[in-house]
Amino acid sequence: TDQATANIAPASTTEESDANGANKISDWSAQQLNMEDLTLLCDLFYLPFEHGTQGVHILQEFYWLHTNAHLVASDENKPEVIEWKEREKKLEEMSNNVNRLFQKLNAINNKELMYELYPYVWEMRAVISTLNSYIKWLGGGTSGHSSDSPAIGNYTWFSKGWKESFMSGEQEPWVFRGGLTADLQRLIPVDGGSDLFVYKVPQVVSSTIYTIREYIDFDKDQVTDLNNLTTSSTESNPDHLERLVECVLRLNPKLCFVVEEKIEGQDKPHLAGYAIAISNILNHSSAVEEDDNGLEPWAKDILKCCIAGAKPHHPSIIMSAIHPTVTDQSVSKRLIICLLAALRSNGSCGVFTPVSASNSQQLDSYSKLGFVEMSRDESGRTVYLGRVF
């Protein structure tokens, strides 16, 4: 559009004799929208009955990477594994391109245009970033098994007849529920998780980038600190649930994610949240009882309390927290979506979490993520919340 082209950087800049001046021009140019950015923007929001070239490419790459994730377990020198890794990098590059587009749009001088586009690009960026995070987790080879369908039970872009119905133009656009953004969301292998895609656009425009990645040992102290910040540690909490995360991390769970917050202008991101799960915790009951498992009595008591809360339809335990300073409501939901998708790939479709009945903040946080009360312990001090997906 004419409004957008006013913010396009020139194809080249005049030579400057002063090196500092040249650097300033270079920095300025890097922050401006260029033709590639506008092409990407148009492809992401193309036509009512047709996705743009790059939008379709993102759909196809995620679908291929997900359905062929089982290849990662093979010899890394095999051609098919090399191809998978190369395509994984391409998807990450596309995700980074959308991140840059998001930040550039937020910096344009035409604020009226920026406010108009912000909700759409903000949501698109979040969905593509979530897909990329899930694929990177699959690339680590920790998936239990791979499905032939990227979204079991869902009607997706790759379902028979969907693409043809969409592009025929015979249906009203609203029938397809949200264009490319919705088609990308439907690829995430979580049935019954539509509530996790409902969130308000931040009231304050921000260029902060939230990225979900797999947990590493280096994150342990930050995760523990965040857990201590968000759980209550009082005499009225005899089960010491504030140390549950510490206990679970000792079991070396394979299903762990953290979310990093990268604020524009800062060199390094910092940890803003975590989500941890153990698939079917009942399988760990014998290990908890062993004398040589390295667990202190208090740790065993906490884990026994957790195991007692497991139900046939809610066998996997989950723990999650977001730093109180994070105001973007979508961050906690996207983090949980990633973890639930990882659980789904390991054969689990139901989760639960124990929460202190006196911790109203935690109870409210899990409620917003679709968790409901299932039961309580004998004392009534521990509430077991659960949800299926």
CSV table of C-alpha atoms in Angstrom, one decimal, residues 150-331:
chain,number,residue,atom,x,y,z
A,150,PRO,CA,0.1,-33.9,12.3
A,151,ALA,CA,-3.2,-33.3,14.0
A,152,ILE,CA,-5.1,-36.4,14.8
A,153,GLY,CA,-8.8,-35.9,14.8
A,154,ASN,CA,-8.5,-32.4,13.4
A,155,TYR,CA,-9.5,-31.3,9.9
A,156,THR,CA,-6.4,-29.6,8.5
A,157,TRP,CA,-5.0,-28.1,5.3
A,158,PHE,CA,-3.7,-31.5,4.4
A,159,SER,CA,-7.0,-33.4,5.0
A,160,LYS,CA,-8.6,-34.7,1.9
A,161,GLY,CA,-10.9,-32.2,0.3
A,162,TRP,CA,-10.0,-29.3,2.6
A,163,LYS,CA,-7.6,-27.4,0.3
A,164,GLU,CA,-10.0,-27.9,-2.7
A,165,SER,CA,-12.9,-26.6,-0.7
A,166,PHE,CA,-10.9,-23.6,0.5
A,167,MET,CA,-9.6,-22.6,-2.9
A,168,SER,CA,-12.9,-23.2,-4.8
A,169,GLY,CA,-14.3,-19.9,-3.5
A,170,GLU,CA,-17.7,-21.5,-3.1
A,171,GLN,CA,-17.7,-21.1,0.7
A,172,GLU,CA,-17.7,-17.9,2.7
A,173,PRO,CA,-14.2,-17.1,4.1
A,174,TRP,CA,-15.4,-17.3,7.7
A,175,VAL,CA,-16.2,-21.0,7.2
A,176,PHE,CA,-12.5,-21.7,7.4
A,177,ARG,CA,-12.0,-19.9,10.7
A,178,GLY,CA,-9.1,-17.5,10.4
A,179,GLY,CA,-7.2,-18.1,7.3
A,180,LEU,CA,-3.5,-19.0,7.4
A,181,THR,CA,-3.2,-18.4,11.2
A,182,ALA,CA,-6.0,-20.9,11.9
A,183,ASP,CA,-4.6,-23.4,9.4
A,184,LEU,CA,-1.2,-23.3,11.1
A,185,GLN,CA,-2.9,-23.7,14.6
A,186,ARG,CA,-4.8,-26.8,13.4
A,187,LEU,CA,-1.5,-28.5,12.6
A,188,ILE,CA,-0.4,-28.6,16.2
A,189,PRO,CA,-1.2,-32.1,17.4
A,190,VAL,CA,-3.4,-31.2,20.4
A,191,ASP,CA,-7.1,-32.2,20.2
A,192,GLY,CA,-9.5,-30.4,22.4
A,193,GLY,CA,-7.0,-27.5,22.8
A,194,SER,CA,-8.9,-24.8,21.0
A,195,ASP,CA,-9.3,-22.8,24.2
A,196,LEU,CA,-5.5,-22.3,24.3
A,197,PHE,CA,-5.7,-20.3,21.1
A,198,VAL,CA,-8.1,-17.8,22.6
A,199,TYR,CA,-6.3,-14.8,24.1
A,200,LYS,CA,-6.4,-11.0,24.1
A,201,VAL,CA,-4.0,-8.9,22.1
A,202,PRO,CA,-1.7,-7.1,24.5
A,203,GLN,CA,-3.0,-3.6,25.3
A,204,VAL,CA,0.4,-2.1,25.0
A,205,VAL,CA,2.3,-2.5,21.8
A,206,SER,CA,5.6,-4.2,22.4
A,207,SER,CA,8.4,-5.6,20.2
A,208,THR,CA,9.4,-8.2,22.9
A,209,ILE,CA,9.9,-11.6,21.4
A,210,TYR,CA,9.0,-14.7,23.5
A,211,THR,CA,10.6,-17.9,22.3
A,212,ILE,CA,9.9,-21.4,23.6
A,213,ARG,CA,12.8,-23.9,23.7
A,214,GLU,CA,13.8,-27.1,25.3
A,215,TYR,CA,15.0,-27.0,28.9
A,216,ILE,CA,18.8,-27.5,29.5
A,217,ASP,CA,20.7,-28.1,32.8
A,218,PHE,CA,21.9,-24.5,32.7
A,219,ASP,CA,18.3,-23.4,33.3
A,220,LYS,CA,17.9,-25.2,36.6
A,221,ASP,CA,18.7,-22.3,38.9
A,222,GLN,CA,16.4,-19.9,37.0
A,223,VAL,CA,13.6,-22.4,36.9
A,224,THR,CA,13.9,-23.0,40.7
A,225,ASP,CA,14.0,-19.3,41.4
A,226,LEU,CA,10.8,-18.7,39.3
A,227,ASN,CA,9.1,-21.6,41.1
A,228,ASN,CA,9.9,-20.1,44.5
A,229,LEU,CA,8.5,-16.8,43.3
A,230,THR,CA,5.2,-18.2,42.2
A,231,THR,CA,4.5,-20.8,44.9
A,232,SER,CA,3.6,-20.2,48.5
A,233,SER,CA,5.9,-21.5,51.2
A,234,THR,CA,4.0,-21.3,54.5
A,235,GLU,CA,3.3,-23.4,57.6
A,236,SER,CA,-0.1,-24.1,56.2
A,237,ASN,CA,1.5,-26.0,53.3
A,238,PRO,CA,2.7,-29.3,54.9
A,239,ASP,CA,3.2,-31.1,51.6
A,240,HIS,CA,6.0,-28.6,50.7
A,241,LEU,CA,4.6,-28.4,47.1
A,242,GLU,CA,6.9,-25.4,46.6
A,243,ARG,CA,9.7,-28.0,46.1
A,244,LEU,CA,7.8,-30.2,43.7
A,245,VAL,CA,9.7,-28.8,40.7
A,246,GLU,CA,13.0,-29.5,42.3
A,247,CYS,CA,12.0,-33.1,43.0
A,248,VAL,CA,10.7,-33.6,39.4
A,249,LEU,CA,13.9,-32.2,37.9
A,250,ARG,CA,15.8,-34.8,39.9
A,251,LEU,CA,14.0,-37.5,37.9
A,252,ASN,CA,15.5,-36.0,34.7
A,253,PRO,CA,12.2,-35.6,32.8
A,254,LYS,CA,12.4,-35.5,29.0
A,255,LEU,CA,9.4,-33.2,28.6
A,256,CYS,CA,10.6,-29.8,29.7
A,257,PHE,CA,10.3,-26.4,28.0
A,258,VAL,CA,11.2,-22.9,29.0
A,259,VAL,CA,10.2,-19.6,27.4
A,260,GLU,CA,12.8,-16.8,26.9
A,261,GLU,CA,11.9,-13.1,26.8
A,262,LYS,CA,14.0,-11.0,24.4
A,263,ILE,CA,13.4,-7.3,25.0
A,264,GLU,CA,14.4,-5.1,22.1
A,265,GLY,CA,17.6,-3.3,22.9
A,266,GLN,CA,18.9,-6.0,25.3
A,267,ASP,CA,21.7,-8.3,24.3
A,268,LYS,CA,20.6,-11.5,25.9
A,269,PRO,CA,17.2,-13.0,26.6
A,270,HIS,CA,16.2,-14.1,30.1
A,271,LEU,CA,14.0,-16.9,31.3
A,272,ALA,CA,10.4,-15.9,31.7
A,273,GLY,CA,8.6,-19.2,32.3
A,274,TYR,CA,8.8,-23.0,32.3
A,275,ALA,CA,6.6,-26.0,31.7
A,276,ILE,CA,7.6,-29.5,32.9
A,277,ALA,CA,5.9,-32.9,32.6
A,278,ILE,CA,6.4,-36.5,33.3
A,279,SER,CA,4.4,-38.8,31.1
A,280,ASN,CA,2.5,-41.4,33.1
A,281,ILE,CA,4.0,-40.8,36.5
A,282,LEU,CA,2.7,-44.1,37.8
A,283,ASN,CA,5.5,-45.7,35.9
A,284,HIS,CA,7.9,-44.0,38.4
A,285,SER,CA,6.2,-45.2,41.5
A,286,SER,CA,8.6,-48.2,42.0
A,287,ALA,CA,11.7,-45.9,41.4
A,288,VAL,CA,10.5,-43.5,44.1
A,289,GLU,CA,10.2,-46.4,46.6
A,290,GLU,CA,13.8,-47.6,46.0
A,291,ASP,CA,16.3,-46.9,48.8
A,292,ASP,CA,19.2,-46.1,46.5
A,293,ASN,CA,17.4,-43.6,44.3
A,294,GLY,CA,19.2,-40.6,45.9
A,295,LEU,CA,16.0,-39.0,47.0
A,296,GLU,CA,15.6,-37.6,50.5
A,297,PRO,CA,12.6,-38.6,52.6
A,298,TRP,CA,10.9,-35.2,52.0
A,299,ALA,CA,11.4,-35.6,48.3
A,300,LYS,CA,9.8,-39.1,48.3
A,301,ASP,CA,6.8,-37.8,50.3
A,302,ILE,CA,6.2,-35.0,47.7
A,303,LEU,CA,6.4,-37.5,44.8
A,304,LYS,CA,4.1,-40.0,46.6
A,305,CYS,CA,1.6,-37.1,47.0
A,306,CYS,CA,1.8,-36.5,43.3
A,307,ILE,CA,1.4,-40.1,42.3
A,308,ALA,CA,-1.7,-40.3,44.5
A,309,GLY,CA,-3.3,-37.6,42.3
A,310,ALA,CA,-2.9,-39.5,39.1
A,311,LYS,CA,-6.1,-40.8,37.4
A,312,PRO,CA,-6.7,-43.2,34.5
A,313,HIS,CA,-7.5,-40.3,32.2
A,314,HIS,CA,-5.0,-37.9,33.8
A,315,PRO,CA,-1.8,-40.0,34.2
A,316,SER,CA,0.8,-37.4,33.4
A,317,ILE,CA,1.9,-34.7,35.9
A,318,ILE,CA,2.6,-31.2,34.7
A,319,MET,CA,4.0,-28.0,36.3
A,320,SER,CA,4.1,-24.6,34.8
A,321,ALA,CA,4.8,-21.0,35.8
A,322,ILE,CA,5.2,-17.6,34.1
A,323,HIS,CA,7.0,-14.7,35.6
A,324,PRO,CA,4.5,-12.1,37.0
A,325,THR,CA,6.0,-9.3,34.9
A,326,VAL,CA,4.9,-11.0,31.7
A,327,THR,CA,1.6,-9.3,30.6
A,328,ASP,CA,1.2,-11.2,27.3
A,329,GLN,CA,-1.6,-13.7,28.0
A,330,SER,CA,-0.6,-15.9,25.0
A,331,VAL,CA,2.8,-16.8,26.4
